[in-house]
Amino acid sequence: MVSTCSPDDTLSNGPKRVILDLDGGGDDAWALVMLLMNEAKYNICVQAVTCANGNAAVSDVAVNVLRILDSLNRTDIPVYLGASEPLITPESSRNISHYFWGMNGFGDVEFDSTPTTSTLPMVHAVEKMNELFQEYPGQITLLAVGPLTNVALLYKMYPQTREKIGAIYILGGNRHGVGNTALAAEFNFFRDPEAAHIVLNSSPMIVHVFPWETVLSQTFTTRWRFKEFEETTNPAIEVLNRVEHEVYAEEEIWTPCDMYVAAIFLNDSILESIQSYHAVVELNGAVTRGMMAILHHVKDVKQHNVVVIDKIDADEIQRMLVSLNDM
């Protein structure tokens, strides 16, 4: 595979450009694979991958990204290190007892070799995001599938850049108070609630949110997942098979959460039910910190700041997934 990116492309005939901001778990890897395997089909350009602390330390996040890129022979995709901790709450004081994806984000699987991060560009992810949005104003979609620390920093450091983002899609938050942490919040928002608060309240455009409840409505069985992908010619999926055999060994449901956002970016015809709201992020609640609260009484659509994605075409998602099996 080769990149479809070209600096000479204009808005009218160029590819759909995208930045993938992630935190390095297996579901982040599925999102990256979904984008890269479909660059030519959907005429997209993965402009950059930016890394943030979340499922793992930011250095491990970068290693996981590089492992996927190496497997696909796509080291032409630039990778940038970003935020190493949340905006406010120090990492050492966080009360998280279990990392679903292991301490390194890839199930703590021991691979034969480890990609080196020493050759990554020295520029910080937030600086590079600003540079790219300035270079391609209105042409780049931001897919944020980890804690929103990098995006919040971008908004605060370069407020003028907010207007130059083409669109924002987030995997995170919840719409009915159903969480996947020990409390009533979804993981990405829980890991940095202040960042989520900044992004939802400061974005000049409406933010598309794929919440945890919608993830739960779109899950696959682990039996189907391993049967479908056990035999594959895609080396990235071979990597993910090793990771997920470890992570999902005792799980019945497979949740490739971040992949859904990538699929929507590629093919928005899969959207079946969406609704706009005004939403805020709870910052102070003892059991609700990080929860996305929808203010149903705000009826004026001009005050709405999110579009919540409630339902997508499950059959088409499955087809898109299966198509990744072959290089």
C-alpha positions as YAML, in Angstrom:
chain: A
units: angstrom
residues:
- id: 1
  name: MET
  ca: [0.00, 0.00, 0.00]
- id: 2
  name: VAL
  ca: [1.11, 3.55, -0.70]
- id: 3
  name: SER
  ca: [-0.16, 6.83, 0.64]
- id: 4
  name: THR
  ca: [-2.84, 8.73, -1.26]
- id: 5
  name: CYS
  ca: [-1.64, 12.00, 0.29]
- id: 6
  name: SER
  ca: [-0.30, 14.71, -1.96]
- id: 7
  name: PRO
  ca: [0.50, 18.30, -0.96]
- id: 8
  name: ASP
  ca: [-0.59, 19.46, -4.42]
- id: 9
  name: ASP
  ca: [-4.17, 18.23, -4.05]
- id: 10
  name: THR
  ca: [-6.79, 20.95, -3.82]
- id: 11
  name: LEU
  ca: [-9.98, 20.88, -1.78]
- id: 12
  name: SER
  ca: [-12.05, 20.03, -4.84]
- id: 13
  name: ASN
  ca: [-10.16, 17.02, -6.13]
- id: 14
  name: GLY
  ca: [-7.95, 15.90, -3.24]
- id: 15
  name: PRO
  ca: [-8.49, 13.12, -0.72]
- id: 16
  name: LYS
  ca: [-10.44, 13.42, 2.52]
- id: 17
  name: ARG
  ca: [-7.72, 14.16, 5.04]
- id: 18
  name: VAL
  ca: [-7.79, 12.78, 8.57]
- id: 19
  name: ILE
  ca: [-5.78, 12.93, 11.78]
- id: 20
  name: LEU
  ca: [-6.21, 9.96, 14.11]
- id: 21
  name: ASP
  ca: [-5.65, 10.92, 17.76]
- id: 22
  name: LEU
  ca: [-5.45, 7.75, 19.83]
- id: 23
  name: ASP
  ca: [-4.28, 6.12, 23.05]
- id: 24
  name: GLY
  ca: [-2.85, 2.85, 21.80]
- id: 25
  name: GLY
  ca: [-5.13, -0.02, 22.75]
- id: 26
  name: GLY
  ca: [-6.17, -2.83, 20.45]
- id: 27
  name: ASP
  ca: [-9.35, -1.02, 19.43]
- id: 28
  name: ASP
  ca: [-7.25, 2.00, 18.43]
- id: 29
  name: ALA
  ca: [-5.23, -0.36, 16.24]
- id: 30
  name: TRP
  ca: [-8.42, -1.60, 14.55]
- id: 31
  name: ALA
  ca: [-9.33, 2.02, 13.78]
- id: 32
  name: LEU
  ca: [-5.91, 2.59, 12.24]
- id: 33
  name: VAL
  ca: [-6.11, -0.59, 10.18]
- id: 34
  name: MET
  ca: [-9.62, 0.33, 9.00]
- id: 35
  name: LEU
  ca: [-8.35, 3.68, 7.73]
- id: 36
  name: LEU
  ca: [-5.16, 2.43, 6.11]
- id: 37
  name: MET
  ca: [-6.77, -0.51, 4.35]
- id: 38
  name: ASN
  ca: [-9.37, 1.80, 2.82]
- id: 39
  name: GLU
  ca: [-7.29, 4.81, 1.76]
- id: 40
  name: ALA
  ca: [-7.62, 4.13, -1.95]
- id: 41
  name: LYS
  ca: [-11.21, 2.86, -1.90]
- id: 42
  name: TYR
  ca: [-12.57, 5.92, -0.10]
- id: 43
  name: ASN
  ca: [-9.92, 8.39, -1.33]
- id: 44
  name: ILE
  ca: [-8.67, 9.37, 2.11]
- id: 45
  name: CYS
  ca: [-5.30, 10.49, 3.42]
- id: 46
  name: VAL
  ca: [-4.12, 9.59, 6.92]
- id: 47
  name: GLN
  ca: [-2.29, 12.84, 7.52]
- id: 48
  name: ALA
  ca: [-0.86, 11.90, 10.93]
- id: 49
  name: VAL
  ca: [-1.32, 9.71, 13.97]
- id: 50
  name: THR
  ca: [-1.06, 11.57, 17.27]
- id: 51
  name: CYS
  ca: [-0.56, 9.74, 20.55]
- id: 52
  name: ALA
  ca: [-1.90, 10.51, 24.02]
- id: 53
  name: ASN
  ca: [-1.72, 8.80, 27.39]
- id: 54
  name: GLY
  ca: [-4.75, 6.61, 28.03]
- id: 55
  name: ASN
  ca: [-4.79, 2.86, 27.50]
- id: 56
  name: ALA
  ca: [-1.04, 2.98, 28.10]
- id: 57
  name: ALA
  ca: [1.80, 5.42, 28.66]
- id: 58
  name: VAL
  ca: [2.30, 7.62, 25.62]
- id: 59
  name: SER
  ca: [5.62, 5.94, 24.76]
- id: 60
  name: ASP
  ca: [3.90, 2.53, 24.67]
- id: 61
  name: VAL
  ca: [1.08, 4.03, 22.60]
- id: 62
  name: ALA
  ca: [3.63, 5.05, 19.98]
- id: 63
  name: VAL
  ca: [5.24, 1.60, 20.02]
- id: 64
  name: ASN
  ca: [1.86, -0.02, 19.38]
- id: 65
  name: VAL
  ca: [1.13, 2.35, 16.50]
- id: 66
  name: LEU
  ca: [4.54, 1.70, 14.97]
- id: 67
  name: ARG
  ca: [4.04, -2.04, 15.31]
- id: 68
  name: ILE
  ca: [0.88, -1.82, 13.21]
- id: 69
  name: LEU
  ca: [2.49, 0.51, 10.66]
- id: 70
  name: ASP
  ca: [5.54, -1.76, 10.39]
- id: 71
  name: SER
  ca: [3.33, -4.79, 9.81]
- id: 72
  name: LEU
  ca: [1.55, -3.02, 6.93]
- id: 73
  name: ASN
  ca: [4.74, -1.51, 5.51]
- id: 74
  name: ARG
  ca: [3.26, 1.94, 6.11]
- id: 75
  name: THR
  ca: [6.00, 3.68, 8.01]
- id: 76
  name: ASP
  ca: [5.39, 6.64, 5.71]
- id: 77
  name: ILE
  ca: [2.57, 7.64, 8.08]
- id: 78
  name: PRO
  ca: [3.98, 10.24, 10.51]
- id: 79
  name: VAL
  ca: [3.51, 9.53, 14.22]
- id: 80
  name: TYR
  ca: [3.79, 12.17, 16.95]
- id: 81
  name: LEU
  ca: [4.06, 11.90, 20.72]
- id: 82
  name: GLY
  ca: [1.55, 14.01, 22.60]
- id: 83
  name: ALA
  ca: [0.24, 14.41, 26.13]
- id: 84
  name: SER
  ca: [1.83, 12.12, 28.70]
- id: 85
  name: GLU
  ca: [-0.74, 12.76, 31.43]
- id: 86
  name: PRO
  ca: [-4.19, 14.32, 31.96]
- id: 87
  name: LEU
  ca: [-4.60, 18.09, 32.17]
- id: 88
  name: ILE
  ca: [-5.25, 18.29, 35.91]
- id: 89
  name: THR
  ca: [-5.25, 15.03, 37.84]
- id: 90
  name: PRO
  ca: [-1.75, 13.53, 38.19]
- id: 91
  name: GLU
  ca: [-1.39, 10.04, 36.82]
- id: 92
  name: SER
  ca: [-0.02, 8.71, 40.12]
- id: 93
  name: SER
  ca: [-3.18, 9.64, 42.03]
- id: 94
  name: ARG
  ca: [-5.67, 8.07, 39.64]
- id: 95
  name: ASN
  ca: [-7.85, 5.31, 41.07]
- id: 96
  name: ILE
  ca: [-7.86, 2.87, 38.18]
- id: 97
  name: SER
  ca: [-7.21, -0.69, 39.25]
- id: 98
  name: HIS
  ca: [-7.47, -2.46, 35.93]
- id: 99
  name: TYR
  ca: [-6.15, -1.77, 32.46]
- id: 100
  name: PHE
  ca: [-8.32, -3.77, 30.09]
- id: 101
  name: TRP
  ca: [-5.64, -3.73, 27.38]
- id: 102
  name: GLY
  ca: [-2.78, -4.53, 29.77]
- id: 103
  name: MET
  ca: [-0.19, -2.10, 31.02]
- id: 104
  name: ASN
  ca: [1.31, -1.56, 27.54]
- id: 105
  name: GLY
  ca: [-2.00, -1.35, 25.67]
- id: 106
  name: PHE
  ca: [-1.32, -4.51, 23.66]
- id: 107
  name: GLY
  ca: [-2.13, -7.15, 26.27]
- id: 108
  name: ASP
  ca: [1.46, -7.19, 27.57]
- id: 109
  name: VAL
  ca: [2.24, -9.67, 24.81]
- id: 110
  name: GLU
  ca: [5.95, -10.30, 24.34]
- id: 111
  name: PHE
  ca: [6.82, -9.81, 20.67]
- id: 112
  name: ASP
  ca: [10.16, -10.82, 19.14]
- id: 113
  name: SER
  ca: [11.14, -7.20, 18.55]
- id: 114
  name: THR
  ca: [10.06, -3.74, 19.63]
- id: 115
  name: PRO
  ca: [9.80, -0.78, 17.25]
- id: 116
  name: THR
  ca: [11.98, 2.12, 18.25]
- id: 117
  name: THR
  ca: [10.50, 5.52, 18.95]
- id: 118
  name: SER
  ca: [13.85, 7.29, 18.81]
- id: 119
  name: THR
  ca: [13.35, 8.24, 15.16]
- id: 120
  name: LEU
  ca: [9.95, 9.86, 15.69]
- id: 121
  name: PRO
  ca: [9.76, 13.58, 14.90]
- id: 122
  name: MET
  ca: [10.72, 15.75, 17.86]
- id: 123
  name: VAL
  ca: [7.76, 18.10, 17.36]
- id: 124
  name: HIS
  ca: [4.96, 17.66, 19.89]
- id: 125
  name: ALA
  ca: [1.69, 16.20, 18.60]
- id: 126
  name: VAL
  ca: [-0.27, 19.35, 19.50]
- id: 127
  name: GLU
  ca: [2.16, 21.58, 17.60]
- id: 128
  name: LYS
  ca: [1.92, 19.31, 14.56]
- id: 129
  name: MET
  ca: [-1.87, 19.23, 14.72]
- id: 130
  name: ASN
  ca: [-1.90, 23.02, 14.69]
- id: 131
  name: GLU
  ca: [0.51, 23.11, 11.75]
- id: 132
  name: LEU
  ca: [-1.58, 20.67, 9.71]
- id: 133
  name: PHE
  ca: [-4.91, 22.38, 10.39]
- id: 134
  name: GLN
  ca: [-3.32, 25.69, 9.40]
- id: 135
  name: GLU
  ca: [-1.90, 24.17, 6.22]
- id: 136
  name: TYR
  ca: [-5.19, 22.52, 5.19]
- id: 137
  name: PRO
  ca: [-7.91, 24.75, 6.68]
- id: 138
  name: GLY
  ca: [-11.30, 23.05, 6.71]
- id: 139
  name: GLN
  ca: [-9.93, 19.98, 4.94]
- id: 140
  name: ILE
  ca: [-8.91, 17.71, 7.83]
- id: 141
  name: THR
  ca: [-11.29, 15.66, 9.96]
- id: 142
  name: LEU
  ca: [-10.10, 14.87, 13.48]
- id: 143
  name: LEU
  ca: [-10.92, 11.41, 14.80]
- id: 144
  name: ALA
  ca: [-10.30, 11.45, 18.55]
- id: 145
  name: VAL
  ca: [-10.56, 7.93, 19.97]
- id: 146
  name: GLY
  ca: [-8.67, 8.34, 23.24]
- id: 147
  name: PRO
  ca: [-8.74, 10.81, 26.12]
- id: 148
  name: LEU
  ca: [-9.12, 14.31, 24.69]
- id: 149
  name: THR
  ca: [-5.99, 15.79, 26.27]
- id: 150
  name: ASN
  ca: [-4.23, 16.59, 22.99]
- id: 151
  name: VAL
  ca: [-7.34, 18.19, 21.53]
- id: 152
  name: ALA
  ca: [-7.96, 20.31, 24.62]
- id: 153
  name: LEU
  ca: [-4.35, 21.48, 24.59]
- id: 154
  name: LEU
  ca: [-4.71, 22.38, 20.91]
- id: 155
  name: TYR
  ca: [-7.79, 24.47, 21.74]
- id: 156
  name: LYS
  ca: [-6.05, 26.31, 24.55]
- id: 157
  name: MET
  ca: [-2.66, 26.81, 22.94]
- id: 158
  name: TYR
  ca: [-3.93, 27.67, 19.46]
- id: 159
  name: PRO
  ca: [-7.52, 28.91, 19.85]
- id: 160
  name: GLN
  ca: [-7.55, 30.34, 16.32]
- id: 161
  name: THR
  ca: [-7.06, 26.83, 14.95]
- id: 162
  name: ARG
  ca: [-10.43, 25.58, 16.19]
- id: 163
  name: GLU
  ca: [-12.13, 27.22, 13.20]
- id: 164
  name: LYS
  ca: [-9.85, 25.43, 10.77]
- id: 165
  name: ILE
  ca: [-10.83, 21.87, 11.77]
- id: 166
  name: GLY
  ca: [-13.07, 20.31, 9.15]
- id: 167
  name: ALA
  ca: [-15.02, 18.05, 11.52]
- id: 168
  name: ILE
  ca: [-14.57, 16.20, 14.81]
- id: 169
  name: TYR
  ca: [-15.66, 12.66, 15.62]
- id: 170
  name: ILE
  ca: [-15.16, 11.32, 19.14]
- id: 171
  name: LEU
  ca: [-15.31, 7.83, 20.58]
- id: 172
  name: GLY
  ca: [-16.26, 8.58, 24.13]
- id: 173
  name: GLY
  ca: [-18.82, 9.74, 26.62]
- id: 174
  name: ASN
  ca: [-22.19, 8.22, 27.40]
- id: 175
  name: ARG
  ca: [-25.79, 9.28, 26.86]
- id: 176
  name: HIS
  ca: [-27.66, 7.28, 29.55]
- id: 177
  name: GLY
  ca: [-25.10, 7.18, 32.36]
- id: 178
  name: VAL
  ca: [-23.85, 3.72, 31.39]
- id: 179
  name: GLY
  ca: [-20.10, 3.59, 31.96]
- id: 180
  name: ASN
  ca: [-17.26, 1.14, 31.43]
- id: 181
  name: THR
  ca: [-15.17, 2.30, 34.37]
- id: 182
  name: ALA
  ca: [-15.83, 1.59, 38.05]
- id: 183
  name: LEU
  ca: [-18.12, 4.63, 38.04]
- id: 184
  name: ALA
  ca: [-20.79, 6.16, 35.77]
- id: 185
  name: ALA
  ca: [-18.47, 7.34, 33.01]
- id: 186
  name: GLU
  ca: [-16.95, 6.08, 29.79]
- id: 187
  name: PHE
  ca: [-13.18, 5.45, 29.90]
- id: 188
  name: ASN
  ca: [-11.92, 8.18, 27.53]
- id: 189
  name: PHE
  ca: [-13.91, 10.93, 29.24]
- id: 190
  name: PHE
  ca: [-13.11, 9.50, 32.68]
- id: 191
  name: ARG
  ca: [-9.38, 9.58, 32.05]
- id: 192
  name: ASP
  ca: [-9.45, 13.34, 31.40]
- id: 193
  name: PRO
  ca: [-12.81, 14.92, 32.19]
- id: 194
  name: GLU
  ca: [-11.45, 18.47, 32.02]
- id: 195
  name: ALA
  ca: [-10.19, 17.86, 28.50]
- id: 196
  name: ALA
  ca: [-13.57, 16.46, 27.42]
- id: 197
  name: HIS
  ca: [-15.27, 19.47, 29.02]
- id: 198
  name: ILE
  ca: [-13.05, 21.89, 27.09]
- id: 199
  name: VAL
  ca: [-13.59, 20.16, 23.75]
- id: 200
  name: LEU
  ca: [-17.38, 19.91, 24.01]
- id: 201
  name: ASN
  ca: [-17.72, 23.51, 25.20]
- id: 202
  name: SER
  ca: [-15.11, 25.16, 22.95]
- id: 203
  name: SER
  ca: [-15.63, 23.55, 19.56]
- id: 204
  name: PRO
  ca: [-17.04, 26.05, 17.04]
- id: 205
  name: MET
  ca: [-18.57, 23.16, 15.10]
- id: 206
  name: ILE
  ca: [-20.90, 20.48, 16.38]
- id: 207
  name: VAL
  ca: [-19.01, 17.43, 17.72]
- id: 208
  name: HIS
  ca: [-20.05, 13.95, 16.59]
- id: 209
  name: VAL
  ca: [-20.01, 11.60, 19.58]
- id: 210
  name: PHE
  ca: [-20.10, 7.80, 19.42]
- id: 211
  name: PRO
  ca: [-21.00, 6.96, 23.04]
- id: 212
  name: TRP
  ca: [-20.46, 3.82, 25.09]
- id: 213
  name: GLU
  ca: [-24.11, 2.77, 24.92]
- id: 214
  name: THR
  ca: [-23.92, 2.65, 21.12]
- id: 215
  name: VAL
  ca: [-20.78, 0.54, 21.36]
- id: 216
  name: LEU
  ca: [-22.71, -1.93, 23.50]
- id: 217
  name: SER
  ca: [-25.47, -2.12, 20.90]
- id: 218
  name: GLN
  ca: [-22.98, -2.98, 18.13]
- id: 219
  name: THR
  ca: [-20.83, -5.67, 19.74]
- id: 220
  name: PHE
  ca: [-19.74, -8.96, 18.24]
- id: 221
  name: THR
  ca: [-19.16, -12.24, 20.03]
- id: 222
  name: THR
  ca: [-15.55, -13.18, 20.65]
- id: 223
  name: ARG
  ca: [-16.36, -16.54, 19.05]
- id: 224
  name: TRP
  ca: [-17.27, -14.78, 15.78]
- id: 225
  name: ARG
  ca: [-14.24, -12.51, 16.00]
- id: 226
  name: PHE
  ca: [-11.70, -15.33, 16.37]
- id: 227
  name: LYS
  ca: [-13.41, -17.58, 13.85]
- id: 228
  name: GLU
  ca: [-13.51, -14.80, 11.26]
- id: 229
  name: PHE
  ca: [-9.94, -13.53, 11.68]
- id: 230
  name: GLU
  ca: [-8.00, -16.61, 12.78]
- id: 231
  name: GLU
  ca: [-6.96, -17.24, 9.18]
- id: 232
  name: THR
  ca: [-5.83, -13.95, 7.67]
- id: 233
  name: THR
  ca: [-3.37, -12.61, 5.16]
- id: 234
  name: ASN
  ca: [-3.33, -9.21, 6.85]
- id: 235
  name: PRO
  ca: [-0.18, -8.96, 9.02]
- id: 236
  name: ALA
  ca: [-1.70, -6.24, 11.19]
- id: 237
  name: ILE
  ca: [-4.55, -8.56, 12.10]
- id: 238
  name: GLU
  ca: [-1.99, -11.26, 12.87]
- id: 239
  name: VAL
  ca: [-0.55, -8.86, 15.44]
- id: 240
  name: LEU
  ca: [-4.01, -8.15, 16.82]
- id: 241
  name: ASN
  ca: [-4.78, -11.87, 17.02]
- id: 242
  name: ARG
  ca: [-1.90, -12.27, 19.46]
- id: 243
  name: VAL
  ca: [-3.03, -9.26, 21.47]
- id: 244
  name: GLU
  ca: [-6.69, -10.15, 21.62]
- id: 245
  name: HIS
  ca: [-6.20, -13.84, 22.36]
- id: 246
  name: GLU
  ca: [-4.66, -12.54, 25.57]
- id: 247
  name: VAL
  ca: [-7.10, -9.71, 26.30]
- id: 248
  name: TYR
  ca: [-10.33, -11.47, 25.34]
- id: 249
  name: ALA
  ca: [-9.46, -14.93, 26.67]
- id: 250
  name: GLU
  ca: [-12.27, -14.83, 29.22]
- id: 251
  name: GLU
  ca: [-14.62, -12.39, 27.50]
- id: 252
  name: GLU
  ca: [-17.78, -13.27, 25.58]
- id: 253
  name: ILE
  ca: [-18.21, -9.96, 23.76]
- id: 254
  name: TRP
  ca: [-15.72, -8.27, 21.43]
- id: 255
  name: THR
  ca: [-15.87, -4.47, 21.40]
- id: 256
  name: PRO
  ca: [-13.65, -2.87, 18.71]
- id: 257
  name: CYS
  ca: [-14.84, 0.54, 19.95]
- id: 258
  name: ASP
  ca: [-12.57, 2.97, 18.12]
- id: 259
  name: MET
  ca: [-13.00, 1.18, 14.82]
- id: 260
  name: TYR
  ca: [-16.59, 2.43, 14.60]
- id: 261
  name: VAL
  ca: [-15.48, 6.06, 14.36]
- id: 262
  name: ALA
  ca: [-13.06, 5.22, 11.56]
- id: 263
  name: ALA
  ca: [-15.80, 3.35, 9.69]
- id: 264
  name: ILE
  ca: [-18.19, 6.30, 9.98]
- id: 265
  name: PHE
  ca: [-15.55, 8.67, 8.63]
- id: 266
  name: LEU
  ca: [-15.03, 6.38, 5.65]
- id: 267
  name: ASN
  ca: [-18.68, 5.65, 4.97]
- id: 268
  name: ASP
  ca: [-21.23, 7.93, 6.60]
- id: 269
  name: SER
  ca: [-24.06, 6.07, 4.88]
- id: 270
  name: ILE
  ca: [-23.87, 3.57, 7.76]
- id: 271
  name: LEU
  ca: [-25.39, 6.18, 10.11]
- id: 272
  name: GLU
  ca: [-28.96, 5.16, 10.89]
- id: 273
  name: SER
  ca: [-29.95, 7.23, 13.92]
- id: 274
  name: ILE
  ca: [-28.39, 10.47, 15.18]
- id: 275
  name: GLN
  ca: [-29.68, 13.27, 17.38]
- id: 276
  name: SER
  ca: [-28.28, 16.66, 18.38]
- id: 277
  name: TYR
  ca: [-28.22, 17.88, 21.99]
- id: 278
  name: HIS
  ca: [-26.51, 20.27, 24.34]
- id: 279
  name: ALA
  ca: [-24.16, 18.18, 26.49]
- id: 280
  name: VAL
  ca: [-21.81, 18.92, 29.36]
- id: 281
  name: VAL
  ca: [-19.20, 16.84, 31.17]
- id: 282
  name: GLU
  ca: [-19.57, 16.34, 34.91]
- id: 283
  name: LEU
  ca: [-16.37, 17.37, 36.70]
- id: 284
  name: ASN
  ca: [-17.27, 17.20, 40.38]
- id: 285
  name: GLY
  ca: [-19.60, 14.28, 41.06]
- id: 286
  name: ALA
  ca: [-18.39, 11.59, 43.44]
- id: 287
  name: VAL
  ca: [-19.68, 8.82, 41.17]
- id: 288
  name: THR
  ca: [-20.40, 10.76, 37.97]
- id: 289
  name: ARG
  ca: [-17.08, 12.51, 37.28]
- id: 290
  name: GLY
  ca: [-16.42, 12.25, 33.54]
- id: 291
  name: MET
  ca: [-20.03, 11.40, 32.68]
- id: 292
  name: MET
  ca: [-21.47, 13.18, 29.66]
- id: 293
  name: ALA
  ca: [-24.78, 14.72, 30.76]
- id: 294
  name: ILE
  ca: [-27.33, 15.63, 28.09]
- id: 295
  name: LEU
  ca: [-29.40, 18.70, 28.89]
- id: 296
  name: HIS
  ca: [-32.69, 17.64, 27.35]
- id: 297
  name: HIS
  ca: [-34.39, 20.90, 28.27]
- id: 298
  name: VAL
  ca: [-32.19, 22.83, 25.82]
- id: 299
  name: LYS
  ca: [-34.42, 22.62, 22.77]
- id: 300
  name: ASP
  ca: [-32.82, 25.39, 20.68]
- id: 301
  name: VAL
  ca: [-30.66, 23.57, 18.12]
- id: 302
  name: LYS
  ca: [-28.43, 26.65, 17.89]
- id: 303
  name: GLN
  ca: [-27.27, 25.83, 21.42]
- id: 304
  name: HIS
  ca: [-26.60, 22.18, 20.66]
- id: 305
  name: ASN
  ca: [-22.95, 21.17, 20.72]
- id: 306
  name: VAL
  ca: [-23.03, 17.43, 20.03]
- id: 307
  name: VAL
  ca: [-24.56, 14.99, 17.61]
- id: 308
  name: VAL
  ca: [-24.95, 11.66, 19.38]
- id: 309
  name: ILE
  ca: [-24.69, 8.61, 17.15]
- id: 310
  name: ASP
  ca: [-27.24, 6.09, 18.41]
- id: 311
  name: LYS
  ca: [-27.38, 3.48, 15.68]
- id: 312
  name: ILE
  ca: [-25.35, 2.37, 12.70]
- id: 313
  name: ASP
  ca: [-25.79, -0.30, 10.03]
- id: 314
  name: ALA
  ca: [-24.50, -3.43, 11.76]
- id: 315
  name: ASP
  ca: [-24.42, -5.50, 8.56]
- id: 316
  name: GLU
  ca: [-22.32, -2.93, 6.73]
- id: 317
  name: ILE
  ca: [-19.94, -2.62, 9.68]
- id: 318
  name: GLN
  ca: [-19.48, -6.38, 9.64]
- id: 319
  name: ARG
  ca: [-18.81, -6.31, 5.91]
- id: 320
  name: MET
  ca: [-16.22, -3.55, 6.34]
- id: 321
  name: LEU
  ca: [-14.53, -5.53, 9.09]
- id: 322
  name: VAL
  ca: [-14.38, -8.76, 7.13]
- id: 323
  name: SER
  ca: [-12.90, -6.92, 4.14]
- id: 324
  name: LEU
  ca: [-9.83, -6.14, 6.27]
- id: 325
  name: ASN
  ca: [-8.91, -9.81, 6.34]
- id: 326
  name: ASP
  ca: [-7.11, -9.76, 3.00]
- id: 327
  name: MET
  ca: [-4.20, -7.56, 1.99]
...
